mmCIF file of C-alpha atoms in Angstrom:
data_model
loop_
_atom_site.group_PDB
_atom_site.id
_atom_site.type_symbol
_atom_site.label_atom_id
_atom_site.label_comp_id
_atom_site.label_asym_id
_atom_site.label_seq_id
_atom_site.Cartn_x
_atom_site.Cartn_y
_atom_site.Cartn_z
ATOM 1 C CA UNK A 693 -36.774 30.414 5.938
ATOM 2 C CA UNK A 694 -39.348 30.252 8.726
ATOM 3 C CA UNK A 695 -40.284 26.960 10.366
ATOM 4 C CA UNK A 696 -44.035 26.672 10.705
ATOM 5 C CA UNK A 697 -45.987 24.075 12.636
ATOM 6 C CA UNK A 698 -49.697 23.428 12.614
ATOM 7 C CA UNK A 699 -51.884 21.504 15.023
ATOM 8 C CA UNK A 700 -53.683 19.256 14.478
ATOM 9 C CA UNK A 701 -52.205 17.736 11.339
ATOM 10 C CA UNK A 702 -55.535 16.086 10.573
ATOM 11 C CA UNK A 703 -58.907 15.570 12.156
ATOM 12 C CA UNK A 704 -62.244 13.964 11.486
ATOM 13 C CA UNK A 705 -65.142 15.938 12.887
ATOM 14 C CA UNK A 706 -68.885 15.675 13.098
ATOM 15 C CA UNK A 707 -71.231 18.073 11.374
ATOM 16 C CA UNK A 708 -72.169 21.048 13.532
ATOM 17 C CA UNK A 709 -69.037 21.046 15.655
ATOM 18 C CA UNK A 710 -66.086 23.467 15.585
ATOM 19 C CA UNK A 711 -62.365 22.926 15.249
ATOM 20 C CA UNK A 712 -59.556 25.313 16.132
ATOM 21 C CA UNK A 713 -56.325 25.044 14.167
ATOM 22 C CA UNK A 714 -53.121 26.443 15.585
ATOM 23 C CA UNK A 715 -50.203 27.898 13.651
ATOM 24 C CA UNK A 716 -46.852 28.491 15.344
ATOM 25 C CA UNK A 717 -43.808 30.113 13.718
ATOM 26 C CA UNK A 718 -40.266 29.873 15.027
ATOM 27 C CA UNK A 719 -39.577 33.586 14.479
ATOM 28 C CA UNK A 720 -41.481 36.844 14.466
ATOM 29 C CA UNK A 721 -43.167 37.540 11.145
ATOM 30 C CA UNK A 722 -45.003 40.529 9.776
ATOM 31 C CA UNK A 723 -47.740 38.786 7.869
ATOM 32 C CA UNK A 724 -49.700 35.616 8.524
ATOM 33 C CA UNK A 725 -52.355 34.216 6.250
ATOM 34 C CA UNK A 726 -54.866 31.380 6.267
ATOM 35 C CA UNK A 727 -55.676 29.495 3.071
ATOM 36 C CA UNK A 728 -58.081 26.715 2.217
ATOM 37 C CA UNK A 729 -57.442 24.000 -0.339
ATOM 38 C CA UNK A 730 -60.509 21.994 -1.213
ATOM 39 C CA UNK A 731 -59.961 18.483 -2.569
ATOM 40 C CA UNK A 732 -58.208 18.560 -5.928
ATOM 41 C CA UNK A 733 -58.325 22.355 -6.044
ATOM 42 C CA UNK A 734 -55.959 25.273 -5.768
ATOM 43 C CA UNK A 735 -55.443 27.415 -2.707
ATOM 44 C CA UNK A 736 -57.860 30.161 -1.775
ATOM 45 C CA UNK A 737 -57.108 32.866 0.749
ATOM 46 C CA UNK A 738 -59.487 32.933 3.699
ATOM 47 C CA UNK A 739 -58.056 35.899 5.580
ATOM 48 C CA UNK A 740 -55.027 37.853 6.654
ATOM 49 C CA UNK A 741 -54.378 37.482 10.367
ATOM 50 C CA UNK A 742 -53.508 40.879 11.811
ATOM 51 C CA UNK A 743 -51.592 41.093 15.044
ATOM 52 C CA UNK A 744 -53.600 42.904 17.689
ATOM 53 C CA UNK A 745 -56.603 43.618 15.507
ATOM 54 C CA UNK A 746 -59.396 41.883 13.618
ATOM 55 C CA UNK A 747 -58.490 39.703 10.672
ATOM 56 C CA UNK A 748 -59.122 40.899 7.130
ATOM 57 C CA UNK A 749 -61.420 38.448 5.344
ATOM 58 C CA UNK A 750 -61.692 37.708 1.646
ATOM 59 C CA UNK A 751 -64.944 37.808 -0.197
ATOM 60 C CA UNK A 752 -66.985 34.743 0.622
ATOM 61 C CA UNK A 753 -65.460 34.203 4.047
ATOM 62 C CA UNK A 754 -66.942 35.653 7.225
ATOM 63 C CA UNK A 755 -65.749 36.036 10.774
ATOM 64 C CA UNK A 756 -68.642 34.097 12.279
ATOM 65 C CA UNK A 757 -67.692 31.031 10.275
ATOM 66 C CA UNK A 758 -63.888 31.408 10.419
ATOM 67 C CA UNK A 759 -62.891 33.384 13.518
ATOM 68 C CA UNK A 760 -59.173 34.103 13.614
ATOM 69 C CA UNK A 761 -56.916 35.218 16.416
ATOM 70 C CA UNK A 762 -53.362 36.510 16.311
ATOM 71 C CA UNK A 763 -52.221 37.452 19.799
ATOM 72 C CA UNK A 764 -48.557 37.945 18.870
ATOM 73 C CA UNK A 765 -46.089 37.869 15.968
ATOM 74 C CA UNK A 766 -45.484 34.120 16.086
ATOM 75 C CA UNK A 767 -48.900 32.528 16.660
ATOM 76 C CA UNK A 768 -52.358 32.436 15.112
ATOM 77 C CA UNK A 769 -55.473 30.292 15.283
ATOM 78 C CA UNK A 770 -58.229 29.629 12.790
ATOM 79 C CA UNK A 771 -61.531 28.176 13.945
ATOM 80 C CA UNK A 772 -63.852 26.435 11.532
ATOM 81 C CA UNK A 773 -67.289 26.830 13.110
ATOM 82 C CA UNK A 774 -70.505 24.875 12.748
ATOM 83 C CA UNK A 775 -68.834 22.555 10.268
ATOM 84 C CA UNK A 776 -70.500 20.868 7.331
ATOM 85 C CA UNK A 777 -69.078 18.303 4.877
ATOM 86 C CA UNK A 778 -68.348 21.200 2.478
ATOM 87 C CA UNK A 779 -65.710 22.390 4.938
ATOM 88 C CA UNK A 780 -63.651 19.267 4.318
ATOM 89 C CA UNK A 781 -60.367 20.702 3.065
ATOM 90 C CA UNK A 782 -56.752 21.263 3.848
ATOM 91 C CA UNK A 783 -56.252 24.448 5.842
ATOM 92 C CA UNK A 784 -52.850 26.041 5.527
ATOM 93 C CA UNK A 785 -51.155 28.767 7.466
ATOM 94 C CA UNK A 786 -48.560 30.847 5.655
ATOM 95 C CA UNK A 787 -46.173 33.569 6.724
ATOM 96 C CA UNK A 788 -44.206 36.269 5.021
ATOM 97 C CA UNK A 789 -40.762 36.488 6.512
ATOM 98 C CA UNK A 790 -40.134 39.975 7.844
ATOM 99 C CA UNK A 791 -38.572 42.237 5.279
ATOM 100 C CA UNK A 792 -37.944 39.418 2.832
ATOM 101 C CA UNK A 793 -41.126 38.934 0.857
ATOM 102 C CA UNK A 794 -40.844 35.178 0.611
ATOM 103 C CA UNK A 795 -43.904 33.310 1.775
ATOM 104 C CA UNK A 796 -43.709 29.932 3.433
ATOM 105 C CA UNK A 797 -46.425 27.474 4.288
ATOM 106 C CA UNK A 798 -47.132 25.251 7.221
ATOM 107 C CA UNK A 799 -47.695 21.525 6.681
ATOM 108 C CA UNK A 800 -51.459 21.998 6.635
ATOM 109 C CA UNK A 801 -54.374 20.586 8.594
ATOM 110 C CA UNK A 802 -56.404 17.994 6.743
ATOM 111 C CA UNK A 803 -60.003 18.265 7.913
ATOM 112 C CA UNK A 804 -62.748 15.778 7.145
ATOM 113 C CA UNK A 805 -66.301 16.561 8.210
ATOM 114 C CA UNK A 806 -68.778 13.714 8.375
ATOM 115 C CA UNK B 821 -57.798 42.215 -10.054
ATOM 116 C CA UNK B 822 -54.986 39.712 -10.084
ATOM 117 C CA UNK B 823 -55.238 36.477 -11.979
ATOM 118 C CA UNK B 824 -52.903 33.561 -12.570
ATOM 119 C CA UNK B 825 -53.546 31.031 -15.315
ATOM 120 C CA UNK B 826 -51.953 27.625 -15.568
ATOM 121 C CA UNK B 827 -53.513 26.215 -18.674
ATOM 122 C CA UNK B 828 -51.900 22.780 -18.371
ATOM 123 C CA UNK B 829 -53.998 20.721 -16.004
ATOM 124 C CA UNK B 830 -51.860 17.610 -16.171
ATOM 125 C CA UNK B 831 -48.615 16.678 -17.887
ATOM 126 C CA UNK B 832 -47.133 13.212 -18.148
ATOM 127 C CA UNK B 833 -43.528 12.641 -19.190
ATOM 128 C CA UNK B 834 -41.037 9.840 -19.086
ATOM 129 C CA UNK B 835 -38.064 10.129 -16.815
ATOM 130 C CA UNK B 836 -35.159 12.198 -18.218
ATOM 131 C CA UNK B 837 -37.408 14.221 -20.481
ATOM 132 C CA UNK B 838 -37.433 17.996 -20.146
ATOM 133 C CA UNK B 839 -40.763 19.568 -19.245
ATOM 134 C CA UNK B 840 -42.000 23.152 -19.148
ATOM 135 C CA UNK B 841 -44.869 24.318 -16.985
ATOM 136 C CA UNK B 842 -46.587 27.449 -18.208
ATOM 137 C CA UNK B 843 -47.813 30.356 -16.101
ATOM 138 C CA UNK B 844 -49.514 33.511 -17.357
ATOM 139 C CA UNK B 845 -50.539 36.271 -15.008
ATOM 140 C CA UNK B 846 -52.584 39.454 -14.958
ATOM 141 C CA UNK B 847 -52.072 42.407 -12.665
ATOM 142 C CA UNK B 848 -52.552 46.148 -12.838
ATOM 143 C CA UNK B 849 -49.570 46.752 -10.611
ATOM 144 C CA UNK B 850 -46.209 47.704 -12.031
ATOM 145 C CA UNK B 851 -44.378 45.982 -9.197
ATOM 146 C CA UNK B 852 -45.184 42.501 -7.938
ATOM 147 C CA UNK B 853 -43.735 39.146 -6.951
ATOM 148 C CA UNK B 854 -44.136 35.860 -8.770
ATOM 149 C CA UNK B 855 -43.739 32.495 -7.076
ATOM 150 C CA UNK B 856 -43.586 28.812 -7.846
ATOM 151 C CA UNK B 857 -44.486 26.145 -5.285
ATOM 152 C CA UNK B 858 -44.342 22.369 -5.409
ATOM 153 C CA UNK B 859 -46.944 20.220 -3.673
ATOM 154 C CA UNK B 860 -45.875 16.558 -3.582
ATOM 155 C CA UNK B 861 -48.353 13.787 -2.755
ATOM 156 C CA UNK B 862 -47.617 14.259 0.948
ATOM 157 C CA UNK B 863 -49.427 17.604 0.720
ATOM 158 C CA UNK B 864 -46.976 20.167 2.023
ATOM 159 C CA UNK B 865 -46.315 23.241 -0.072
ATOM 160 C CA UNK B 866 -42.641 23.669 -0.915
ATOM 161 C CA UNK B 867 -41.341 27.107 -1.880
ATOM 162 C CA UNK B 868 -39.271 26.988 -5.081
ATOM 163 C CA UNK B 869 -38.671 30.559 -6.196
ATOM 164 C CA UNK B 870 -39.736 34.172 -5.835
ATOM 165 C CA UNK B 871 -39.124 36.648 -8.645
ATOM 166 C CA UNK B 872 -39.410 40.417 -8.374
ATOM 167 C CA UNK B 873 -41.077 42.095 -11.333
ATOM 168 C CA UNK B 874 -38.073 44.377 -11.742
ATOM 169 C CA UNK B 875 -35.775 41.455 -12.377
ATOM 170 C CA UNK B 876 -36.310 39.780 -15.722
ATOM 171 C CA UNK B 877 -33.172 37.700 -15.627
ATOM 172 C CA UNK B 878 -33.780 34.028 -16.053
ATOM 173 C CA UNK B 879 -32.784 31.870 -13.131
ATOM 174 C CA UNK B 880 -31.324 28.400 -12.952
ATOM 175 C CA UNK B 881 -31.118 26.218 -9.887
ATOM 176 C CA UNK B 882 -29.808 22.753 -10.601
ATOM 177 C CA UNK B 883 -32.309 21.044 -12.913
ATOM 178 C CA UNK B 884 -34.826 23.856 -12.460
ATOM 179 C CA UNK B 885 -34.955 27.017 -14.526
ATOM 180 C CA UNK B 886 -37.416 29.863 -14.769
ATOM 181 C CA UNK B 887 -38.140 32.136 -17.725
ATOM 182 C CA UNK B 888 -39.755 35.454 -16.790
ATOM 183 C CA UNK B 889 -41.043 37.531 -19.706
ATOM 184 C CA UNK B 890 -42.803 40.696 -18.693
ATOM 185 C CA UNK B 891 -43.792 41.467 -22.296
ATOM 186 C CA UNK B 892 -45.974 38.368 -22.411
ATOM 187 C CA UNK B 893 -46.836 38.294 -18.659
ATOM 188 C CA UNK B 894 -45.419 34.811 -18.366
ATOM 189 C CA UNK B 895 -43.288 33.060 -15.783
ATOM 190 C CA UNK B 896 -42.586 29.568 -17.061
ATOM 191 C CA UNK B 897 -40.831 26.808 -15.177
ATOM 192 C CA UNK B 898 -38.665 24.158 -16.823
ATOM 193 C CA UNK B 899 -37.436 20.939 -15.270
ATOM 194 C CA UNK B 900 -34.507 19.430 -17.126
ATOM 195 C CA UNK B 901 -33.954 15.672 -17.092
ATOM 196 C CA UNK B 902 -37.078 15.026 -15.041
ATOM 197 C CA UNK B 903 -37.073 12.434 -12.290
ATOM 198 C CA UNK B 904 -39.835 10.437 -10.628
ATOM 199 C CA UNK B 905 -39.387 12.541 -7.484
ATOM 200 C CA UNK B 906 -40.495 15.569 -9.500
ATOM 201 C CA UNK B 907 -44.010 14.142 -9.633
ATOM 202 C CA UNK B 908 -46.184 16.683 -7.862
ATOM 203 C CA UNK B 909 -48.637 19.495 -8.384
ATOM 204 C CA UNK B 910 -46.906 22.765 -9.196
ATOM 205 C CA UNK B 911 -48.506 26.098 -8.431
ATOM 206 C CA UNK B 912 -47.648 29.502 -9.827
ATOM 207 C CA UNK B 913 -48.667 32.465 -7.659
ATOM 208 C CA UNK B 914 -48.618 36.246 -7.651
ATOM 209 C CA UNK B 915 -48.548 38.921 -4.959
ATOM 210 C CA UNK B 916 -48.460 42.660 -5.075
ATOM 211 C CA UNK B 917 -45.330 44.504 -4.052
ATOM 212 C CA UNK B 918 -45.275 44.772 -0.279
ATOM 213 C CA UNK B 919 -45.361 48.538 -0.145
ATOM 214 C CA UNK B 920 -48.276 49.091 -2.430
ATOM 215 C CA UNK B 921 -50.877 46.476 -1.875
ATOM 216 C CA UNK B 922 -52.085 43.000 -1.315
ATOM 217 C CA UNK B 923 -49.404 40.716 -0.014
ATOM 218 C CA UNK B 924 -51.344 37.497 0.070
ATOM 219 C CA UNK B 925 -50.860 35.132 -2.836
ATOM 220 C CA UNK B 926 -53.182 34.602 -5.756
ATOM 221 C CA UNK B 927 -52.662 31.069 -6.997
ATOM 222 C CA UNK B 928 -53.099 29.469 -10.353
ATOM 223 C CA UNK B 929 -55.081 26.270 -10.599
ATOM 224 C CA UNK B 930 -51.953 24.140 -10.589
ATOM 225 C CA UNK B 931 -50.360 21.687 -13.003
ATOM 226 C CA UNK B 932 -50.082 18.044 -12.023
ATOM 227 C CA UNK B 933 -46.826 16.576 -13.299
ATOM 228 C CA UNK B 934 -46.463 12.826 -13.541
ATOM 229 C CA UNK B 935 -42.988 11.516 -14.294
ATOM 230 C CA UNK B 936 -43.047 7.893 -15.357
ATOM 231 C CA UNK B 937 -39.993 5.681 -14.783
#
């Protein structure tokens, strides 16, 4: 299995500010994804982070609000821009191990927006 | 479009009881993966199992077992002799086969399992 770390683990932010979340994997992976889990809810895919090209966003999520970078096969960032209290959620990075199909999740970033 | 339904919102059992968590899925693909994840109160998502749609054999891992029935589009999860440490939210998820489509996961709404001592 892949070992995934996320920074920060949690943060409390003010409305209107932005936060960048980092996801680091201990091995090269083909696919990286960003999910959001709102309080008491299931997980919803925000986007697929593509190495060397623009991320692929799901319906309801836009690049201006959630810019994503993936400069290499082991690292990605998600920025939550111009935050509002509705953005308070857990943000999770996940990876699909190369050639295996199993998907593993990072520990998540718990974001609270005041 | 893919869809995963976990009709049981919350289940409460007493320790040592057996419990089954239901999962029903919809997909137009003939090949796909099914997953179960555990999310304990600490919040991390723990991978439990991945099942390929070609493989309908049931699987057992310790106290955990999974029943995959393609005819009814179900992938149920049974915990035998439940323990307090099994208390968590359990998610069923679906992804398309890597070569043919969407590889991200579509999650069910989750089932919260409370195991009372």
